[in-house]
CSV table of N, CA and C in Angstrom, one decimal:
chain,number,residue,atom,x,y,z
A,1,ARG,N,50.5,-49.2,-39.1
A,1,ARG,CA,50.2,-49.1,-40.5
A,1,ARG,C,51.5,-49.1,-41.3
A,2,VAL,N,51.6,-49.9,-42.3
A,2,VAL,CA,52.8,-49.9,-43.2
A,2,VAL,C,52.4,-49.4,-44.6
A,3,HIS,N,53.1,-48.5,-45.1
A,3,HIS,CA,52.8,-47.9,-46.4
A,3,HIS,C,54.0,-48.2,-47.4
A,4,VAL,N,53.8,-48.8,-48.5
A,4,VAL,CA,54.8,-49.0,-49.5
A,4,VAL,C,54.3,-48.4,-50.8
A,5,SER,N,55.1,-47.5,-51.4
A,5,SER,CA,54.6,-46.8,-52.6
A,5,SER,C,55.7,-46.7,-53.6
A,6,GLY,N,55.3,-46.5,-54.9
A,6,GLY,CA,56.3,-46.3,-55.9
A,6,GLY,C,57.1,-47.5,-56.3
A,7,LYS,N,56.6,-48.7,-56.0
A,7,LYS,CA,57.4,-49.9,-56.3
A,7,LYS,C,56.8,-50.6,-57.5
A,8,ALA,N,57.7,-51.2,-58.3
A,8,ALA,CA,57.3,-52.0,-59.4
A,8,ALA,C,57.0,-53.5,-59.0
A,9,SER,N,56.2,-54.2,-59.7
A,9,SER,CA,55.9,-55.6,-59.4
A,9,SER,C,57.2,-56.4,-59.7
A,10,PRO,N,57.6,-57.4,-59.0
A,10,PRO,CA,57.0,-57.8,-57.7
A,10,PRO,C,57.5,-57.0,-56.5
A,11,VAL,N,56.7,-56.9,-55.5
A,11,VAL,CA,57.0,-56.1,-54.3
A,11,VAL,C,57.3,-57.0,-53.2
A,12,VAL,N,58.5,-56.8,-52.5
A,12,VAL,CA,58.8,-57.5,-51.3
A,12,VAL,C,58.3,-56.7,-50.1
A,13,LEU,N,57.4,-57.2,-49.3
A,13,LEU,CA,56.9,-56.5,-48.2
A,13,LEU,C,57.8,-56.4,-47.1
A,14,PRO,N,57.8,-55.2,-46.4
A,14,PRO,CA,58.6,-55.1,-45.2
A,14,PRO,C,58.0,-56.0,-44.1
A,15,TRP,N,58.6,-56.0,-42.9
A,15,TRP,CA,58.2,-56.7,-41.8
A,15,TRP,C,56.7,-56.3,-41.5
A,16,LEU,N,55.8,-57.2,-41.2
A,16,LEU,CA,54.5,-56.9,-40.9
A,16,LEU,C,54.4,-56.9,-39.3
A,17,PRO,N,53.7,-55.9,-38.8
A,17,PRO,CA,53.8,-55.6,-37.4
A,17,PRO,C,52.9,-56.5,-36.5
A,18,ASN,N,52.1,-57.3,-37.0
A,18,ASN,CA,51.2,-58.1,-36.0
A,18,ASN,C,51.2,-59.6,-36.4
A,19,GLU,N,50.9,-60.4,-35.4
A,19,GLU,CA,50.7,-61.8,-35.6
A,19,GLU,C,49.4,-62.0,-36.4
A,20,GLY,N,49.3,-63.2,-37.0
A,20,GLY,CA,48.0,-63.5,-37.7
A,20,GLY,C,47.9,-62.8,-39.0
A,21,ALA,N,46.6,-62.6,-39.4
A,21,ALA,CA,46.3,-62.0,-40.7
A,21,ALA,C,46.4,-60.5,-40.8
A,22,THR,N,46.9,-60.0,-41.9
A,22,THR,CA,47.0,-58.5,-42.1
A,22,THR,C,46.3,-58.3,-43.5
A,23,TRP,N,45.5,-57.3,-43.5
A,23,TRP,CA,44.8,-56.9,-44.8
A,23,TRP,C,45.7,-55.8,-45.4
A,24,LEU,N,46.0,-56.0,-46.7
A,24,LEU,CA,46.8,-55.0,-47.4
A,24,LEU,C,45.9,-54.4,-48.5
A,25,ARG,N,46.0,-53.1,-48.7
A,25,ARG,CA,45.3,-52.4,-49.8
A,25,ARG,C,46.3,-52.2,-50.9
A,26,VAL,N,46.0,-52.7,-52.1
A,26,VAL,CA,46.9,-52.6,-53.2
A,26,VAL,C,46.2,-51.7,-54.3
A,27,SER,N,47.0,-50.8,-54.8
A,27,SER,CA,46.4,-49.9,-55.9
A,27,SER,C,47.5,-49.5,-56.9
A,28,ALA,N,47.1,-49.1,-58.0
A,28,ALA,CA,47.9,-48.5,-59.1
A,28,ALA,C,47.1,-47.6,-59.9
A,29,PRO,N,47.8,-46.5,-60.4
A,29,PRO,CA,47.0,-45.6,-61.3
A,29,PRO,C,46.3,-46.3,-62.4
A,30,GLY,N,45.0,-45.9,-62.6
A,30,GLY,CA,44.3,-46.5,-63.7
A,30,GLY,C,43.6,-47.8,-63.4
A,31,TYR,N,43.7,-48.3,-62.2
A,31,TYR,CA,43.1,-49.6,-61.8
A,31,TYR,C,42.3,-49.4,-60.5
A,32,ALA,N,41.3,-50.2,-60.3
A,32,ALA,CA,40.5,-50.3,-59.1
A,32,ALA,C,41.4,-50.9,-58.0
A,33,ALA,N,41.4,-50.4,-56.8
A,33,ALA,CA,42.2,-50.9,-55.7
A,33,ALA,C,41.6,-52.2,-55.3
A,34,ALA,N,42.4,-53.0,-54.6
A,34,ALA,CA,42.0,-54.3,-54.1
A,34,ALA,C,42.6,-54.4,-52.7
A,35,THR,N,41.9,-55.2,-51.8
A,35,THR,CA,42.4,-55.4,-50.5
A,35,THR,C,42.5,-56.9,-50.3
A,36,VAL,N,43.7,-57.3,-49.9
A,36,VAL,CA,44.0,-58.8,-49.8
A,36,VAL,C,44.6,-59.1,-48.4
A,37,MET,N,44.5,-60.4,-48.1
A,37,MET,CA,45.0,-60.8,-46.8
A,37,MET,C,46.3,-61.6,-46.9
A,38,VAL,N,47.3,-61.2,-46.0
A,38,VAL,CA,48.5,-62.0,-46.0
A,38,VAL,C,48.7,-62.4,-44.5
A,39,GLN,N,49.3,-63.6,-44.3
A,39,GLN,CA,49.5,-64.1,-43.0
A,39,GLN,C,51.0,-64.2,-42.7
A,40,ARG,N,51.4,-63.5,-41.7
A,40,ARG,CA,52.9,-63.4,-41.4
A,40,ARG,C,53.5,-64.7,-41.2
A,41,GLU,N,52.8,-65.7,-40.5
A,41,GLU,CA,53.5,-66.9,-40.2
A,41,GLU,C,53.5,-67.9,-41.4
A,42,ARG,N,52.9,-67.5,-42.5
A,42,ARG,CA,53.0,-68.3,-43.7
A,42,ARG,C,53.7,-67.5,-44.8
A,43,ALA,N,55.0,-67.7,-44.9
A,43,ALA,CA,55.7,-66.9,-46.0
A,43,ALA,C,55.2,-67.5,-47.3
A,44,SER,N,54.8,-66.6,-48.2
A,44,SER,CA,54.4,-67.1,-49.5
A,44,SER,C,54.4,-65.9,-50.5
A,45,GLU,N,54.2,-66.3,-51.7
A,45,GLU,CA,54.0,-65.3,-52.8
A,45,GLU,C,52.5,-65.2,-53.1
A,46,LYS,N,52.0,-64.0,-53.3
A,46,LYS,CA,50.6,-63.7,-53.7
A,46,LYS,C,50.6,-63.0,-55.0
A,47,GLU,N,49.8,-63.5,-55.9
A,47,GLU,CA,49.6,-62.7,-57.1
A,47,GLU,C,48.3,-62.0,-57.0
A,48,ILE,N,48.3,-60.7,-57.2
A,48,ILE,CA,47.1,-59.8,-57.0
A,48,ILE,C,46.8,-59.2,-58.4
A,49,GLU,N,45.7,-59.5,-58.9
A,49,GLU,CA,45.3,-58.9,-60.2
A,49,GLU,C,44.5,-57.7,-59.9
A,50,LEU,N,44.9,-56.6,-60.5
A,50,LEU,CA,44.1,-55.4,-60.5
A,50,LEU,C,43.5,-55.2,-61.9
A,51,TRP,N,42.2,-54.7,-61.8
A,51,TRP,CA,41.5,-54.6,-63.1
A,51,TRP,C,41.1,-53.1,-63.2
A,52,PRO,N,40.9,-52.7,-64.5
A,52,PRO,CA,40.4,-51.3,-64.7
A,52,PRO,C,39.1,-51.1,-63.8
A,53,PRO,N,38.9,-49.9,-63.3
A,53,PRO,CA,37.7,-49.6,-62.5
A,53,PRO,C,36.4,-49.7,-63.2
A,54,SER,N,35.4,-50.0,-62.5
A,54,SER,CA,34.0,-50.0,-63.1
A,54,SER,C,33.2,-48.9,-62.4
A,55,ASP,N,32.2,-48.5,-63.1
A,55,ASP,CA,31.3,-47.5,-62.6
A,55,ASP,C,29.9,-48.0,-62.5
A,56,LEU,N,29.1,-47.6,-61.5
A,56,LEU,CA,27.8,-48.0,-61.3
A,56,LEU,C,26.9,-46.8,-61.0
A,57,GLU,N,25.8,-46.7,-61.8
A,57,GLU,CA,24.8,-45.6,-61.5
A,57,GLU,C,23.6,-46.3,-60.9
A,58,VAL,N,23.3,-46.0,-59.7
A,58,VAL,CA,22.1,-46.5,-59.0
A,58,VAL,C,21.0,-45.5,-59.0
A,59,ARG,N,19.9,-45.9,-59.6
A,59,ARG,CA,18.7,-45.1,-59.8
A,59,ARG,C,17.6,-45.6,-58.8
A,60,VAL,N,17.2,-44.8,-57.8
A,60,VAL,CA,16.2,-45.2,-56.9
A,60,VAL,C,14.9,-44.5,-57.4
A,61,THR,N,13.9,-45.4,-57.7
A,61,THR,CA,12.7,-44.9,-58.2
A,61,THR,C,11.5,-45.4,-57.4
A,62,GLY,N,10.3,-44.9,-57.7
A,62,GLY,CA,9.1,-45.4,-57.1
A,62,GLY,C,8.6,-44.4,-56.0
A,63,PRO,N,7.3,-44.6,-55.7
A,63,PRO,CA,6.7,-43.6,-54.7
A,63,PRO,C,7.3,-43.6,-53.3
A,64,GLY,N,7.9,-44.7,-52.9
A,64,GLY,CA,8.5,-44.8,-51.6
A,64,GLY,C,9.9,-44.2,-51.5
A,65,ARG,N,10.5,-43.7,-52.6
A,65,ARG,CA,11.9,-43.2,-52.5
A,65,ARG,C,12.0,-41.9,-51.7
A,66,THR,N,10.9,-41.3,-51.3
A,66,THR,CA,11.0,-40.1,-50.4
A,66,THR,C,11.5,-40.5,-49.0
A,67,ARG,N,11.4,-41.8,-48.6
A,67,ARG,CA,11.9,-42.3,-47.3
A,67,ARG,C,13.4,-42.7,-47.4
A,68,LEU,N,14.0,-42.6,-48.6
A,68,LEU,CA,15.4,-43.0,-48.8
A,68,LEU,C,16.4,-42.1,-48.1
A,69,ARG,N,17.4,-42.7,-47.4
A,69,ARG,CA,18.4,-41.9,-46.8
A,69,ARG,C,19.8,-42.2,-47.3
A,70,ALA,N,20.0,-43.5,-47.8
A,70,ALA,CA,21.3,-43.8,-48.3
A,70,ALA,C,21.2,-45.1,-49.2
A,71,VAL,N,22.3,-45.3,-50.0
A,71,VAL,CA,22.5,-46.6,-50.7
A,71,VAL,C,23.7,-47.2,-50.1
A,72,VAL,N,23.7,-48.5,-49.9
A,72,VAL,CA,24.8,-49.3,-49.3
A,72,VAL,C,25.3,-50.3,-50.4
A,73,LEU,N,26.6,-50.4,-50.6
A,73,LEU,CA,27.1,-51.4,-51.5
A,73,LEU,C,27.9,-52.4,-50.6
A,74,LEU,N,27.7,-53.7,-50.9
A,74,LEU,CA,28.3,-54.7,-50.1
A,74,LEU,C,29.0,-55.7,-51.1
A,75,MET,N,30.3,-55.9,-51.0
A,75,MET,CA,30.9,-56.9,-51.9
A,75,MET,C,31.4,-58.0,-51.0
A,76,GLU,N,31.1,-59.3,-51.3
A,76,GLU,CA,31.4,-60.4,-50.5
A,76,GLU,C,32.9,-60.6,-50.4
A,77,SER,N,33.4,-61.1,-49.2
A,77,SER,CA,34.7,-61.5,-49.0
A,77,SER,C,35.0,-62.9,-49.6
A,78,THR,N,36.2,-63.1,-50.0
A,78,THR,CA,36.6,-64.5,-50.3
A,78,THR,C,37.9,-64.8,-49.5
A,79,GLU,N,38.5,-65.9,-49.7
A,79,GLU,CA,39.7,-66.3,-48.9
A,79,GLU,C,40.8,-65.3,-49.2
A,80,GLU,N,40.8,-64.8,-50.5
A,80,GLU,CA,41.9,-64.0,-50.9
A,80,GLU,C,41.6,-62.5,-50.9
A,81,ARG,N,40.3,-62.1,-51.0
A,81,ARG,CA,40.0,-60.7,-51.1
A,81,ARG,C,39.0,-60.3,-50.0
A,82,GLN,N,39.3,-59.2,-49.4
A,82,GLN,CA,38.4,-58.6,-48.4
A,82,GLN,C,37.2,-58.0,-49.1
A,83,GLY,N,36.0,-58.2,-48.6
A,83,GLY,CA,34.8,-57.6,-49.1
A,83,GLY,C,34.9,-56.1,-48.9
A,84,GLN,N,34.2,-55.4,-49.8
A,84,GLN,CA,34.1,-54.0,-49.7
A,84,GLN,C,32.7,-53.6,-49.2
A,85,SER,N,32.6,-52.5,-48.5
A,85,SER,CA,31.3,-51.9,-48.2
A,85,SER,C,31.4,-50.4,-48.2
A,86,ALA,N,30.4,-49.8,-48.6
A,86,ALA,CA,30.4,-48.3,-48.7
A,86,ALA,C,29.0,-47.8,-48.5
A,87,VAL,N,28.8,-46.7,-47.8
A,87,VAL,CA,27.5,-46.1,-47.7
A,87,VAL,C,27.6,-44.7,-48.4
A,88,PHE,N,26.6,-44.5,-49.3
A,88,PHE,CA,26.5,-43.3,-50.1
A,88,PHE,C,25.2,-42.6,-49.6
A,89,SER,N,25.3,-41.5,-48.9
A,89,SER,CA,24.2,-40.7,-48.4
A,89,SER,C,23.5,-40.0,-49.5
A,90,LYS,N,22.2,-39.8,-49.3
A,90,LYS,CA,21.4,-39.1,-50.3
A,90,LYS,C,21.9,-37.6,-50.4
A,91,THR,N,22.5,-37.1,-49.4
A,91,THR,CA,23.0,-35.7,-49.3
A,91,THR,C,24.4,-35.6,-49.8
A,92,ARG,N,25.0,-36.7,-50.3
A,92,ARG,CA,26.4,-36.6,-50.8
A,92,ARG,C,26.5,-35.8,-52.0
A,93,PRO,N,27.6,-35.0,-52.2
A,93,PRO,CA,27.8,-34.2,-53.4
A,93,PRO,C,27.8,-35.2,-54.6
A,94,GLY,N,27.1,-34.8,-55.7
A,94,GLY,CA,27.1,-35.6,-56.9
A,94,GLY,C,25.8,-36.4,-57.0
A,95,VAL,N,25.1,-36.6,-55.9
A,95,VAL,CA,23.8,-37.3,-56.0
A,95,VAL,C,22.8,-36.4,-56.6
A,96,LEU,N,22.1,-36.9,-57.6
A,96,LEU,CA,21.1,-36.0,-58.3
A,96,LEU,C,19.7,-36.5,-58.0
A,97,GLU,N,18.8,-35.6,-58.0
A,97,GLU,CA,17.4,-35.9,-57.8
A,97,GLU,C,16.5,-35.2,-58.8
A,98,ASP,N,15.7,-35.9,-59.5
A,98,ASP,CA,14.7,-35.3,-60.4
A,98,ASP,C,13.3,-35.8,-60.1
A,99,ALA,N,12.4,-35.6,-61.0
A,99,ALA,CA,11.0,-36.0,-60.8
A,99,ALA,C,10.8,-37.5,-60.8
A,100,ASP,N,11.8,-38.2,-61.4
A,100,ASP,CA,11.6,-39.7,-61.6
A,100,ASP,C,12.5,-40.5,-60.7
A,101,ALA,N,13.6,-40.0,-60.2
A,101,ALA,CA,14.6,-40.8,-59.5
A,101,ALA,C,15.6,-40.0,-58.7
A,102,ILE,N,16.2,-40.7,-57.7
A,102,ILE,CA,17.4,-40.2,-57.0
A,102,ILE,C,18.5,-41.0,-57.6
A,103,VAL,N,19.6,-40.3,-58.1
A,103,VAL,CA,20.6,-41.0,-58.9
A,103,VAL,C,22.0,-40.9,-58.1
A,104,PHE,N,22.6,-42.0,-57.9
A,104,PHE,CA,23.9,-42.1,-57.2
A,104,PHE,C,24.9,-42.6,-58.2
A,105,PRO,N,25.8,-41.7,-58.7
A,105,PRO,CA,26.9,-42.1,-59.6
A,105,PRO,C,28.0,-42.6,-58.7
A,106,ILE,N,28.4,-43.8,-58.9
A,106,ILE,CA,29.5,-44.4,-58.1
A,106,ILE,C,30.6,-44.9,-59.0
A,107,ARG,N,31.8,-44.3,-58.8
A,107,ARG,CA,32.9,-44.5,-59.7
A,107,ARG,C,34.1,-45.3,-59.1
A,108,GLY,N,34.8,-46.0,-59.9
A,108,GLY,CA,36.1,-46.7,-59.4
A,108,GLY,C,35.9,-47.9,-58.6
A,109,LEU,N,34.9,-48.7,-58.9
A,109,LEU,CA,34.6,-50.0,-58.2
A,109,LEU,C,35.5,-51.1,-58.7
A,110,SER,N,35.8,-52.1,-57.9
A,110,SER,CA,36.4,-53.3,-58.3
A,110,SER,C,35.4,-54.2,-59.0
A,111,ALA,N,35.8,-55.0,-60.0
A,111,ALA,CA,34.9,-56.0,-60.6
A,111,ALA,C,34.5,-57.0,-59.6
A,112,GLY,N,33.2,-57.5,-59.7
A,112,GLY,CA,32.8,-58.5,-58.8
A,112,GLY,C,31.3,-58.4,-58.5
A,113,PRO,N,30.8,-59.3,-57.6
A,113,PRO,CA,29.4,-59.3,-57.3
A,113,PRO,C,29.1,-58.3,-56.1
A,114,TYR,N,28.1,-57.5,-56.2
A,114,TYR,CA,27.7,-56.6,-55.2
A,114,TYR,C,26.2,-56.8,-54.8
A,115,GLU,N,25.9,-56.5,-53.6
A,115,GLU,CA,24.6,-56.4,-53.1
A,115,GLU,C,24.4,-54.9,-52.9
A,116,VAL,N,23.3,-54.3,-53.5
A,116,VAL,CA,23.1,-52.9,-53.4
A,116,VAL,C,21.8,-52.8,-52.7
A,117,VAL,N,21.8,-52.0,-51.6
A,117,VAL,CA,20.6,-51.9,-50.7
A,117,VAL,C,20.3,-50.4,-50.5
A,118,ALA,N,19.0,-50.1,-50.7
A,118,ALA,CA,18.4,-48.8,-50.4
A,118,ALA,C,18.0,-48.8,-48.9
A,119,LYS,N,18.6,-47.9,-48.1
A,119,LYS,CA,18.3,-47.8,-46.7
A,119,LYS,C,17.4,-46.5,-46.5
A,120,GLY,N,16.5,-46.7,-45.5
A,120,GLY,CA,15.6,-45.5,-45.2
A,120,GLY,C,14.8,-45.8,-43.9
A,121,TYR,N,13.6,-45.2,-43.9
A,121,TYR,CA,12.8,-45.3,-42.7
A,121,TYR,C,11.4,-45.8,-43.0
A,122,ASP,N,10.8,-46.5,-42.1
A,122,ASP,CA,9.4,-46.9,-42.3
A,122,ASP,C,8.5,-45.7,-41.8
A,123,GLY,N,7.2,-45.9,-41.8
A,123,GLY,CA,6.2,-44.9,-41.4
A,123,GLY,C,6.4,-44.5,-39.9
A,124,ALA,N,6.9,-45.4,-39.1
A,124,ALA,CA,7.1,-45.0,-37.7
A,124,ALA,C,8.5,-44.5,-37.4
A,125,GLY,N,9.3,-44.2,-38.4
A,125,GLY,CA,10.6,-43.6,-38.2
A,125,GLY,C,11.7,-44.6,-37.9
A,126,ARG,N,11.4,-45.9,-38.0
A,126,ARG,CA,12.5,-46.9,-37.8
A,126,ARG,C,13.3,-47.2,-39.0
A,127,ALA,N,14.6,-47.3,-38.8
A,127,ALA,CA,15.5,-47.6,-39.9
A,127,ALA,C,15.2,-49.0,-40.5
A,128,MET,N,15.3,-49.1,-41.8
A,128,MET,CA,15.0,-50.3,-42.5
A,128,MET,C,15.6,-50.4,-43.9
A,129,ASP,N,15.7,-51.6,-44.4
A,129,ASP,CA,16.1,-51.8,-45.8
A,129,ASP,C,14.8,-51.6,-46.6
A,130,LEU,N,14.8,-50.7,-47.6
A,130,LEU,CA,13.7,-50.4,-48.4
A,130,LEU,C,13.6,-51.4,-49.6
A,131,THR,N,14.7,-51.7,-50.2
A,131,THR,CA,14.8,-52.7,-51.3
A,131,THR,C,16.2,-53.0,-51.6
A,132,GLY,N,16.5,-54.0,-52.4
A,132,GLY,CA,17.9,-54.3,-52.7
A,132,GLY,C,18.0,-55.2,-53.9
A,133,LYS,N,19.1,-55.3,-54.6
A,133,LYS,CA,19.4,-56.2,-55.7
A,133,LYS,C,20.8,-56.5,-55.7
A,134,ARG,N,21.1,-57.6,-56.4
A,134,ARG,CA,22.5,-58.0,-56.6
A,134,ARG,C,22.9,-57.6,-58.1
A,135,ILE,N,24.1,-57.3,-58.2
A,135,ILE,CA,24.6,-57.0,-59.6
A,135,ILE,C,26.1,-57.5,-59.7
A,136,GLU,N,26.5,-58.0,-60.8
A,136,GLU,CA,27.8,-58.4,-61.1
A,136,GLU,C,28.5,-57.4,-62.0
A,137,LEU,N,29.6,-56.7,-61.5
A,137,LEU,CA,30.3,-55.8,-62.3
A,137,LEU,C,31.5,-56.4,-63.0
A,138,GLY,N,31.7,-56.2,-64.2
A,138,GLY,CA,32.9,-56.7,-64.9
A,138,GLY,C,33.9,-55.5,-64.9
A,139,ALA,N,35.2,-55.9,-65.2
A,139,ALA,CA,36.2,-54.9,-65.3
A,139,ALA,C,35.9,-53.8,-66.4
A,140,ASN,N,36.2,-52.6,-66.0
A,140,ASN,CA,36.1,-51.5,-67.0
A,140,ASN,C,34.6,-51.4,-67.6
A,141,GLU,N,33.7,-51.6,-66.7
A,141,GLU,CA,32.3,-51.7,-67.2
A,141,GLU,C,31.5,-50.5,-66.5
A,142,ALA,N,30.5,-50.0,-67.3
A,142,ALA,CA,29.6,-49.0,-66.7
A,142,ALA,C,28.2,-49.6,-66.8
A,143,ARG,N,27.6,-49.7,-65.6
A,143,ARG,CA,26.2,-50.3,-65.5
A,143,ARG,C,25.3,-49.3,-64.8
A,144,THR,N,24.0,-49.5,-65.0
A,144,THR,CA,23.0,-48.8,-64.3
A,144,THR,C,22.1,-49.8,-63.6
A,145,LEU,N,21.8,-49.6,-62.4
A,145,LEU,CA,20.9,-50.5,-61.6
A,145,LEU,C,19.7,-49.7,-61.1
A,146,GLU,N,18.5,-50.1,-61.3
A,146,GLU,CA,17.3,-49.4,-60.8
A,146,GLU,C,16.8,-50.2,-59.5
A,147,LEU,N,16.6,-49.4,-58.5
A,147,LEU,CA,16.0,-49.9,-57.3
A,147,LEU,C,14.6,-49.2,-57.1
A,148,TYR,N,13.6,-50.0,-57.2
A,148,TYR,CA,12.2,-49.5,-57.1
A,148,TYR,C,11.7,-49.6,-55.6
A,149,VAL,N,11.3,-48.5,-55.0
A,149,VAL,CA,10.8,-48.5,-53.7
A,149,VAL,C,9.3,-48.2,-53.7
A,150,ASP,N,8.6,-49.2,-53.2
A,150,ASP,CA,7.1,-49.1,-53.1
A,150,ASP,C,6.7,-48.2,-52.0
A,151,ASP,N,5.5,-47.8,-52.0
A,151,ASP,CA,5.0,-46.9,-50.9
A,151,ASP,C,4.8,-47.7,-49.6
């Protein structure tokens, strides 16, 4: 693992320890982090744009929400950017539950397209996707997404 901190742009990377592709996590105060790929055998310059972070509130509603165990966020990979994925358990601190919904406040996301999936169990106790939707987050945006789970 190589850690470079406190550098101003542009940053000259130190020697990378492995052949092939290396994923680098890039962050700066006040911006959402990004993960990018560099290849040791191809010396080049990369421009990495960091954007202000976005927030997403996921509201899981409907009579089937009692089977909910977690919400999963999936961001697609591109040639230049590694996809992100994260699992948010229903028991995570900050997750709220009231008579109408289970609410997951998710902060500091990168702008881009996400697949948001509600994970839970069927009547026989088998793990399954309960429902899901796609959402596009812009930079410095706060959005709410409702996932309705049928019985």
